[in-house]
DNA sequence: CTTCCCTCCATTTTT
DNA sequence: TGGAGGGAAG
């Protein structure tokens, strides 16, 4: 290991940054405003610790996302090549500890990790087994209550003794049953990873001491998002060696609804009286214009720590606040603006991001962008690992790894269909429950299940035989095992029968890709080629991380997903009452303040340019309703912002609604309810044919209707109308068509040709599904491609 | 047991 | 508006 020289590390850091970096022993709280170079400070500090001859294995850096951990590792590697600091998510940290100490909590070391849908499934079963009526609580609600309880380290027996709401009472009855079933299945859910480890540390002082000793320097990122379980873990590891340093910003806490406890950061100074507190308040990201808006807004929160954000950046353009007639106009206008900026070479697609409160709001944007041939990506669309065919194949593997994985068994026992119906499964389940054995075991003893028909017994037995054939290969390389699953189970034939198109979003293509992921894994882990490790990887690495900033595409995402990112130009849409402070968040102050922080996070993503917009009405769940502006808008420095009432008039409705309005609009009382009700009969889309454009309308061009725009956009038109050519991409429409080789053809070492860069060799492939990426070495350097969209030809092996 | 249709539901979602 | 899950028919 190369210990970097400490002087070099401190160069180019501001005074507060230096102060944080040079802190070695004792607790430290870094209050880091948005864009204040937080990651830089953390990585430099780790490098500094190493330079002070602290062994790398004594340091652990905990993050919430894999993405953050990867980023940190990458940057640290540049400062201190070859170090072996433990870096990763809380969940992975716990998963690894739990592998080792599984027996102490009643698990075996090959335990399975249930993902959210697995756990829902299990919860459903537990609810049935608990025999409680579900009229007062949906499975989702029960799951929520239990998850929250786990995050607060509340065990089933403790919960039972508490004062509870009706919903919680139901959940309290399900909880112990659910936990027992998980244990029987040798499985944990995401929350359990934390819960088990927290309990372990609490109940075993020896182990706690040992681990405290081992991880002497602990760094936690995004500390404002920790829940009680995480807090307890970190605390337990910082008693004898309280060298805990946490980084966070109370103003960016937006996961309270998932159990994050703002008190952890607000009270950190109370927990550790000797704490050193460092404030990073200089912002390197945004213009003063953007920053002032953010600051004014967040000042309205009461539960926070005062910060003084400032920046040396250029003033930039004023923040825009824009008011549209409806969601379609909003989408069209934004898309038009993006097209204009791109085609006049002022910006590239990846300079833009569009944020919204709800995923469903991206739909009209997608439509508008697609119609104009603007390439875009939606972060958190359908995830690869959530697809049915992938879950199916993985379920077989889960079952091989852990025969107790009942959720997996339920999933595959009749997939592909082999004549084992719901009734049969239910009976097996009941038998398993009454004997306290896994369902697979019950299936083996099918003939002992009295309620089962002869025919069913035969079918079940047949399934067990198939399973055994697969399980016999458990220790084979993953690729082989996976192919075996697909063949033996008959899944390949099943897929072929059900797949019509052979492009890469087809089930067959996806399974192919899963196999190629297995190949990658085999290659990277030649020695321990373990199924267990692969499954853990899959469970803990979601593909949300695969957001690609170098891709030439506009990014659409929720405000939540935007945290930690930055973009030159940002649009935040739907800044409306009941949407941005969401309707369901208005009951208590804590939630309301969290909504405000959400907007704060969105605003502070913008580097140079920002537009907030709201509409007079918006279609929500099928019907169009009048809408009023968000109360948060009143809290912004309106006088210095550029306010625009919709400029482009589009003929969405058969008649127009109050275009007069003129002049400045008064935000505080945007109450259009009355006008609209007076003017009700709008019913867009439906009557457009009857009401052919009048001369008046035609004069006021452009007046394409929403549908017309979409219809007209044939690929040719798209080309002429918009972006000539952006980087290595032409238009999205271009790329979506045409014959491309299957994604699995791209492997490490494959020679490919790109029409711009010439021939190159693939250095690495990562990610799955539409997010699969390749790093390619060309004569003039390395380039990254998203395989589903890249124009790459396969030349050699 | 499977399939198809209808009804009901609908923030946010790092792991 | 759209998707997922439950119930009735083949």
PDB file of N, CA and C (backbone and C1' of nucleotides) in Angstrom, chain A residues 255 258 357 417 421 542 558 585 621, chain B residues 1-3 10-15:
ATOM      1  N   UNK A 255     -35.924  10.753   3.525  1.00  0.00           N
ATOM      2  CA  UNK A 255     -36.389   9.377   3.649  1.00  0.00           C
ATOM      3  C   UNK A 255     -36.971   9.078   5.024  1.00  0.00           C
ATOM      4  N   UNK A 258     -39.295   6.285   5.391  1.00  0.00           N
ATOM      5  CA  UNK A 258     -38.767   4.927   5.400  1.00  0.00           C
ATOM      6  C   UNK A 258     -38.079   4.630   6.726  1.00  0.00           C
ATOM      7  N   UNK A 357     -42.437  14.878  -8.637  1.00  0.00           N
ATOM      8  CA  UNK A 357     -42.740  14.263  -7.350  1.00  0.00           C
ATOM      9  C   UNK A 357     -43.146  12.798  -7.524  1.00  0.00           C
ATOM     10  N   UNK A 417     -45.803 -23.888 -16.149  1.00  0.00           N
ATOM     11  CA  UNK A 417     -46.927 -24.643 -15.598  1.00  0.00           C
ATOM     12  C   UNK A 417     -46.723 -26.139 -15.755  1.00  0.00           C
ATOM     13  N   UNK A 421     -51.588 -26.565  -9.114  1.00  0.00           N
ATOM     14  CA  UNK A 421     -52.374 -25.342  -8.951  1.00  0.00           C
ATOM     15  C   UNK A 421     -52.283 -24.737  -7.576  1.00  0.00           C
ATOM     16  N   UNK A 542     -28.944  -3.140  -6.563  1.00  0.00           N
ATOM     17  CA  UNK A 542     -30.052  -2.869  -7.471  1.00  0.00           C
ATOM     18  C   UNK A 542     -29.471  -2.176  -8.690  1.00  0.00           C
ATOM     19  N   UNK A 558     -37.598  11.066 -10.340  1.00  0.00           N
ATOM     20  CA  UNK A 558     -38.286  11.663  -9.201  1.00  0.00           C
ATOM     21  C   UNK A 558     -37.290  12.501  -8.413  1.00  0.00           C
ATOM     22  N   UNK A 585     -48.948  14.311   2.860  1.00  0.00           N
ATOM     23  CA  UNK A 585     -47.860  14.745   3.732  1.00  0.00           C
ATOM     24  C   UNK A 585     -48.244  15.985   4.508  1.00  0.00           C
ATOM     25  N   UNK A 621     -54.855  10.613 -12.509  1.00  0.00           N
ATOM     26  CA  UNK A 621     -55.646   9.384 -12.509  1.00  0.00           C
ATOM     27  C   UNK A 621     -56.844   9.487 -13.424  1.00  0.00           C
TER      28      UNK A 621
ATOM     29  P    DC B   1     -55.007 -27.639  -9.367  1.00  0.00           P
ATOM     30  O5'  DC B   1     -55.275 -27.446 -10.944  1.00  0.00           O
ATOM     31  C5'  DC B   1     -54.462 -28.170 -11.850  1.00  0.00           C
ATOM     32  C4'  DC B   1     -54.413 -27.407 -13.150  1.00  0.00           C
ATOM     33  C3'  DC B   1     -53.698 -26.061 -13.069  1.00  0.00           C
ATOM     34  O3'  DC B   1     -52.978 -25.855 -14.285  1.00  0.00           O
ATOM     35  C1'  DC B   1     -55.937 -25.729 -13.751  1.00  0.00           C
ATOM     36  P    DT B   2     -52.042 -24.589 -14.448  1.00  0.00           P
ATOM     37  O5'  DT B   2     -52.777 -23.765 -15.605  1.00  0.00           O
ATOM     38  C5'  DT B   2     -53.294 -24.456 -16.724  1.00  0.00           C
ATOM     39  C4'  DT B   2     -54.196 -23.545 -17.533  1.00  0.00           C
ATOM     40  C3'  DT B   2     -53.658 -22.131 -17.756  1.00  0.00           C
ATOM     41  O3'  DT B   2     -53.751 -21.834 -19.142  1.00  0.00           O
ATOM     42  C1'  DT B   2     -55.855 -22.025 -16.903  1.00  0.00           C
ATOM     43  P    DT B   3     -53.054 -20.574 -19.733  1.00  0.00           P
ATOM     44  O5'  DT B   3     -54.272 -19.649 -20.141  1.00  0.00           O
ATOM     45  C5'  DT B   3     -55.434 -20.234 -20.762  1.00  0.00           C
ATOM     46  C4'  DT B   3     -56.569 -19.216 -20.745  1.00  0.00           C
ATOM     47  C3'  DT B   3     -56.107 -17.768 -20.962  1.00  0.00           C
ATOM     48  O3'  DT B   3     -57.030 -17.138 -21.834  1.00  0.00           O
ATOM     49  C1'  DT B   3     -57.393 -17.904 -19.005  1.00  0.00           C
ATOM     50  P    DA B  10     -54.905   2.876  -2.735  1.00  0.00           P
ATOM     51  O5'  DA B  10     -53.648   3.460  -3.494  1.00  0.00           O
ATOM     52  C5'  DA B  10     -52.681   2.654  -4.163  1.00  0.00           C
ATOM     53  C4'  DA B  10     -52.088   3.505  -5.255  1.00  0.00           C
ATOM     54  C3'  DA B  10     -52.167   4.992  -4.974  1.00  0.00           C
ATOM     55  O3'  DA B  10     -50.956   5.387  -4.354  1.00  0.00           O
ATOM     56  C1'  DA B  10     -52.822   4.527  -7.210  1.00  0.00           C
ATOM     57  P    DT B  11     -50.934   6.962  -4.174  1.00  0.00           P
ATOM     58  O5'  DT B  11     -49.785   6.984  -3.158  1.00  0.00           O
ATOM     59  C5'  DT B  11     -48.544   6.876  -3.392  1.00  0.00           C
ATOM     60  C4'  DT B  11     -47.909   7.843  -4.386  1.00  0.00           C
ATOM     61  C3'  DT B  11     -46.541   7.364  -4.702  1.00  0.00           C
ATOM     62  O3'  DT B  11     -46.124   7.939  -5.891  1.00  0.00           O
ATOM     63  C1'  DT B  11     -46.469   9.180  -3.214  1.00  0.00           C
ATOM     64  P    DT B  12     -44.883   7.043  -6.501  1.00  0.00           P
ATOM     65  O5'  DT B  12     -43.694   7.537  -5.566  1.00  0.00           O
ATOM     66  C5'  DT B  12     -42.861   8.600  -5.991  1.00  0.00           C
ATOM     67  C4'  DT B  12     -41.831   8.860  -4.950  1.00  0.00           C
ATOM     68  C3'  DT B  12     -40.929   7.681  -4.638  1.00  0.00           C
ATOM     69  O3'  DT B  12     -39.699   7.877  -5.283  1.00  0.00           O
ATOM     70  C1'  DT B  12     -41.648   8.820  -2.658  1.00  0.00           C
ATOM     71  P    DT B  13     -39.289   6.777  -6.312  1.00  0.00           P
ATOM     72  O5'  DT B  13     -38.393   5.790  -5.443  1.00  0.00           O
ATOM     73  C5'  DT B  13     -37.574   6.253  -4.397  1.00  0.00           C
ATOM     74  C4'  DT B  13     -37.184   5.061  -3.549  1.00  0.00           C
ATOM     75  C3'  DT B  13     -36.954   3.787  -4.359  1.00  0.00           C
ATOM     76  O3'  DT B  13     -35.696   3.269  -4.000  1.00  0.00           O
ATOM     77  C1'  DT B  13     -38.488   3.389  -2.582  1.00  0.00           C
ATOM     78  P    DT B  14     -34.723   2.784  -4.983  1.00  0.00           P
ATOM     79  O5'  DT B  14     -33.840   1.880  -3.988  1.00  0.00           O
ATOM     80  C5'  DT B  14     -33.396   2.443  -2.795  1.00  0.00           C
ATOM     81  C4'  DT B  14     -31.968   2.904  -2.985  1.00  0.00           C
ATOM     82  C3'  DT B  14     -30.965   1.977  -2.301  1.00  0.00           C
ATOM     83  O3'  DT B  14     -29.767   1.931  -3.037  1.00  0.00           O
ATOM     84  C1'  DT B  14     -30.900   4.094  -1.313  1.00  0.00           C
ATOM     85  P    DT B  15     -29.287   0.655  -3.657  1.00  0.00           P
ATOM     86  O5'  DT B  15     -29.392  -0.400  -2.475  1.00  0.00           O
ATOM     87  C5'  DT B  15     -28.480  -0.355  -1.382  1.00  0.00           C
ATOM     88  C4'  DT B  15     -29.058  -1.241  -0.304  1.00  0.00           C
ATOM     89  C3'  DT B  15     -29.243  -2.678  -0.747  1.00  0.00           C
ATOM     90  O3'  DT B  15     -28.217  -3.453  -0.155  1.00  0.00           O
ATOM     91  C1'  DT B  15     -31.173  -1.844   0.406  1.00  0.00           C
TER      92       DT B  15
END
